[in-house]
């Protein structure tokens, strides 16, 4: 009988410890989590039509996604989860014709583009 009581006590303790993860304690520090490329408006404003892929990579960094089926498109994705758990996702896409930048789209737009 004592061994079954011990098993019940251990199972109850495990259940109580598992329940602690359900509650979010106030004042517990949670960090902001950033994933993907860091893209700023200042970086995008440096882009000009006619820049080469190498120049775009120098300004923007390596793209997060280089589409295998569409090699003339580079995607930059920035995802941030704040301490509350809210997620913000922004995208920027650069389009090329061969080696030359011809267009952009997304949440940031270069200044002075048509």
PDB file of N, CA and C in Angstrom, residues 73-109:
ATOM      1  N   UNK A  73      13.952  36.870 -58.482  1.00  0.00           N
ATOM      2  CA  UNK A  73      13.212  37.446 -57.356  1.00  0.00           C
ATOM      3  C   UNK A  73      13.939  37.109 -56.053  1.00  0.00           C
ATOM      4  N   UNK A  74      14.197  38.141 -55.247  1.00  0.00           N
ATOM      5  CA  UNK A  74      14.781  37.964 -53.914  1.00  0.00           C
ATOM      6  C   UNK A  74      13.784  38.451 -52.876  1.00  0.00           C
ATOM      7  N   UNK A  75      13.548  37.650 -51.858  1.00  0.00           N
ATOM      8  CA  UNK A  75      12.612  38.014 -50.798  1.00  0.00           C
ATOM      9  C   UNK A  75      13.351  38.227 -49.483  1.00  0.00           C
ATOM     10  N   UNK A  76      13.041  39.345 -48.849  1.00  0.00           N
ATOM     11  CA  UNK A  76      13.559  39.682 -47.524  1.00  0.00           C
ATOM     12  C   UNK A  76      12.363  39.701 -46.575  1.00  0.00           C
ATOM     13  N   UNK A  77      12.406  38.888 -45.537  1.00  0.00           N
ATOM     14  CA  UNK A  77      11.289  38.773 -44.600  1.00  0.00           C
ATOM     15  C   UNK A  77      11.793  39.105 -43.203  1.00  0.00           C
ATOM     16  N   UNK A  78      11.031  39.941 -42.498  1.00  0.00           N
ATOM     17  CA  UNK A  78      11.370  40.321 -41.128  1.00  0.00           C
ATOM     18  C   UNK A  78      10.168  39.985 -40.255  1.00  0.00           C
ATOM     19  N   UNK A  79      10.397  39.163 -39.238  1.00  0.00           N
ATOM     20  CA  UNK A  79       9.315  38.742 -38.343  1.00  0.00           C
ATOM     21  C   UNK A  79       9.727  39.041 -36.911  1.00  0.00           C
ATOM     22  N   UNK A  80       8.861  39.752 -36.179  1.00  0.00           N
ATOM     23  CA  UNK A  80       9.147  40.132 -34.794  1.00  0.00           C
ATOM     24  C   UNK A  80       7.988  39.679 -33.915  1.00  0.00           C
ATOM     25  N   UNK A  81       8.333  38.965 -32.834  1.00  0.00           N
ATOM     26  CA  UNK A  81       7.328  38.597 -31.834  1.00  0.00           C
ATOM     27  C   UNK A  81       7.637  39.377 -30.573  1.00  0.00           C
ATOM     28  N   UNK A  82       6.690  40.221 -30.158  1.00  0.00           N
ATOM     29  CA  UNK A  82       6.916  41.055 -28.979  1.00  0.00           C
ATOM     30  C   UNK A  82       6.677  40.240 -27.703  1.00  0.00           C
ATOM     31  N   UNK A  83       7.012  40.802 -26.546  1.00  0.00           N
ATOM     32  CA  UNK A  83       6.863  40.062 -25.286  1.00  0.00           C
ATOM     33  C   UNK A  83       5.432  39.595 -24.997  1.00  0.00           C
ATOM     34  N   UNK A  84       4.435  40.251 -25.579  1.00  0.00           N
ATOM     35  CA  UNK A  84       3.042  39.832 -25.373  1.00  0.00           C
ATOM     36  C   UNK A  84       2.670  38.644 -26.250  1.00  0.00           C
ATOM     37  N   UNK A  85       3.502  38.338 -27.237  1.00  0.00           N
ATOM     38  CA  UNK A  85       3.225  37.236 -28.147  1.00  0.00           C
ATOM     39  C   UNK A  85       2.660  37.672 -29.483  1.00  0.00           C
ATOM     40  N   UNK A  86       2.464  38.987 -29.677  1.00  0.00           N
ATOM     41  CA  UNK A  86       1.961  39.493 -30.955  1.00  0.00           C
ATOM     42  C   UNK A  86       3.069  39.436 -32.003  1.00  0.00           C
ATOM     43  N   UNK A  87       2.719  38.982 -33.198  1.00  0.00           N
ATOM     44  CA  UNK A  87       3.697  38.813 -34.271  1.00  0.00           C
ATOM     45  C   UNK A  87       3.467  39.868 -35.351  1.00  0.00           C
ATOM     46  N   UNK A  88       4.555  40.531 -35.758  1.00  0.00           N
ATOM     47  CA  UNK A  88       4.530  41.489 -36.856  1.00  0.00           C
ATOM     48  C   UNK A  88       5.459  40.963 -37.943  1.00  0.00           C
ATOM     49  N   UNK A  89       4.941  40.848 -39.160  1.00  0.00           N
ATOM     50  CA  UNK A  89       5.757  40.355 -40.263  1.00  0.00           C
ATOM     51  C   UNK A  89       5.744  41.382 -41.380  1.00  0.00           C
ATOM     52  N   UNK A  90       6.936  41.715 -41.876  1.00  0.00           N
ATOM     53  CA  UNK A  90       7.065  42.642 -43.000  1.00  0.00           C
ATOM     54  C   UNK A  90       7.898  41.975 -44.083  1.00  0.00           C
ATOM     55  N   UNK A  91       7.572  42.310 -45.324  1.00  0.00           N
ATOM     56  CA  UNK A  91       8.259  41.705 -46.471  1.00  0.00           C
ATOM     57  C   UNK A  91       8.766  42.786 -47.419  1.00  0.00           C
ATOM     58  N   UNK A  92       9.860  42.450 -48.089  1.00  0.00           N
ATOM     59  CA  UNK A  92      10.396  43.294 -49.150  1.00  0.00           C
ATOM     60  C   UNK A  92      10.890  42.361 -50.243  1.00  0.00           C
ATOM     61  N   UNK A  93      10.533  42.662 -51.475  1.00  0.00           N
ATOM     62  CA  UNK A  93      10.925  41.817 -52.603  1.00  0.00           C
ATOM     63  C   UNK A  93      11.629  42.665 -53.647  1.00  0.00           C
ATOM     64  N   UNK A  94      12.754  42.160 -54.134  1.00  0.00           N
ATOM     65  CA  UNK A  94      13.506  42.815 -55.208  1.00  0.00           C
ATOM     66  C   UNK A  94      13.400  41.941 -56.460  1.00  0.00           C
ATOM     67  N   UNK A  95      13.105  42.580 -57.592  1.00  0.00           N
ATOM     68  CA  UNK A  95      12.962  41.872 -58.865  1.00  0.00           C
ATOM     69  C   UNK A  95      14.095  42.284 -59.796  1.00  0.00           C
ATOM     70  N   UNK A  96      14.646  41.297 -60.487  1.00  0.00           N
ATOM     71  CA  UNK A  96      15.773  41.521 -61.388  1.00  0.00           C
ATOM     72  C   UNK A  96      15.417  41.070 -62.794  1.00  0.00           C
ATOM     73  N   UNK A  97      16.081  41.686 -63.765  1.00  0.00           N
ATOM     74  CA  UNK A  97      16.068  41.219 -65.142  1.00  0.00           C
ATOM     75  C   UNK A  97      17.509  40.856 -65.442  1.00  0.00           C
ATOM     76  N   UNK A  98      17.805  39.571 -65.367  1.00  0.00           N
ATOM     77  CA  UNK A  98      19.194  39.137 -65.471  1.00  0.00           C
ATOM     78  C   UNK A  98      19.939  39.521 -64.211  1.00  0.00           C
ATOM     79  N   UNK A  99      20.851  40.484 -64.330  1.00  0.00           N
ATOM     80  CA  UNK A  99      21.649  40.928 -63.183  1.00  0.00           C
ATOM     81  C   UNK A  99      21.267  42.337 -62.728  1.00  0.00           C
ATOM     82  N   UNK A 100      20.221  42.910 -63.311  1.00  0.00           N
ATOM     83  CA  UNK A 100      19.876  44.315 -63.071  1.00  0.00           C
ATOM     84  C   UNK A 100      18.574  44.425 -62.271  1.00  0.00           C
ATOM     85  N   UNK A 101      18.581  45.261 -61.231  1.00  0.00           N
ATOM     86  CA  UNK A 101      17.390  45.521 -60.423  1.00  0.00           C
ATOM     87  C   UNK A 101      16.397  46.341 -61.239  1.00  0.00           C
ATOM     88  N   UNK A 102      15.166  45.835 -61.369  1.00  0.00           N
ATOM     89  CA  UNK A 102      14.168  46.547 -62.175  1.00  0.00           C
ATOM     90  C   UNK A 102      12.958  47.008 -61.364  1.00  0.00           C
ATOM     91  N   UNK A 103      12.652  46.342 -60.246  1.00  0.00           N
ATOM     92  CA  UNK A 103      11.458  46.717 -59.479  1.00  0.00           C
ATOM     93  C   UNK A 103      11.560  46.193 -58.052  1.00  0.00           C
ATOM     94  N   UNK A 104      10.732  46.767 -57.177  1.00  0.00           N
ATOM     95  CA  UNK A 104      10.629  46.300 -55.796  1.00  0.00           C
ATOM     96  C   UNK A 104       9.163  46.307 -55.388  1.00  0.00           C
ATOM     97  N   UNK A 105       8.861  45.558 -54.344  1.00  0.00           N
ATOM     98  CA  UNK A 105       7.512  45.580 -53.777  1.00  0.00           C
ATOM     99  C   UNK A 105       7.603  45.197 -52.307  1.00  0.00           C
ATOM    100  N   UNK A 106       6.536  45.461 -51.581  1.00  0.00           N
ATOM    101  CA  UNK A 106       6.501  45.065 -50.185  1.00  0.00           C
ATOM    102  C   UNK A 106       6.164  46.209 -49.255  1.00  0.00           C
ATOM    103  N   UNK A 107       6.527  46.048 -47.995  1.00  0.00           N
ATOM    104  CA  UNK A 107       6.178  47.011 -46.955  1.00  0.00           C
ATOM    105  C   UNK A 107       7.067  48.249 -46.955  1.00  0.00           C
ATOM    106  N   UNK A 108       8.212  48.201 -47.619  1.00  0.00           N
ATOM    107  CA  UNK A 108       9.083  49.369 -47.747  1.00  0.00           C
ATOM    108  C   UNK A 108       9.197  49.700 -49.226  1.00  0.00           C
ATOM    109  N   UNK A 109       9.187  50.980 -49.565  1.00  0.00           N
ATOM    110  CA  UNK A 109       9.358  51.410 -50.951  1.00  0.00           C
ATOM    111  C   UNK A 109      10.510  52.400 -51.031  1.00  0.00           C
TER     112      UNK A 109
END
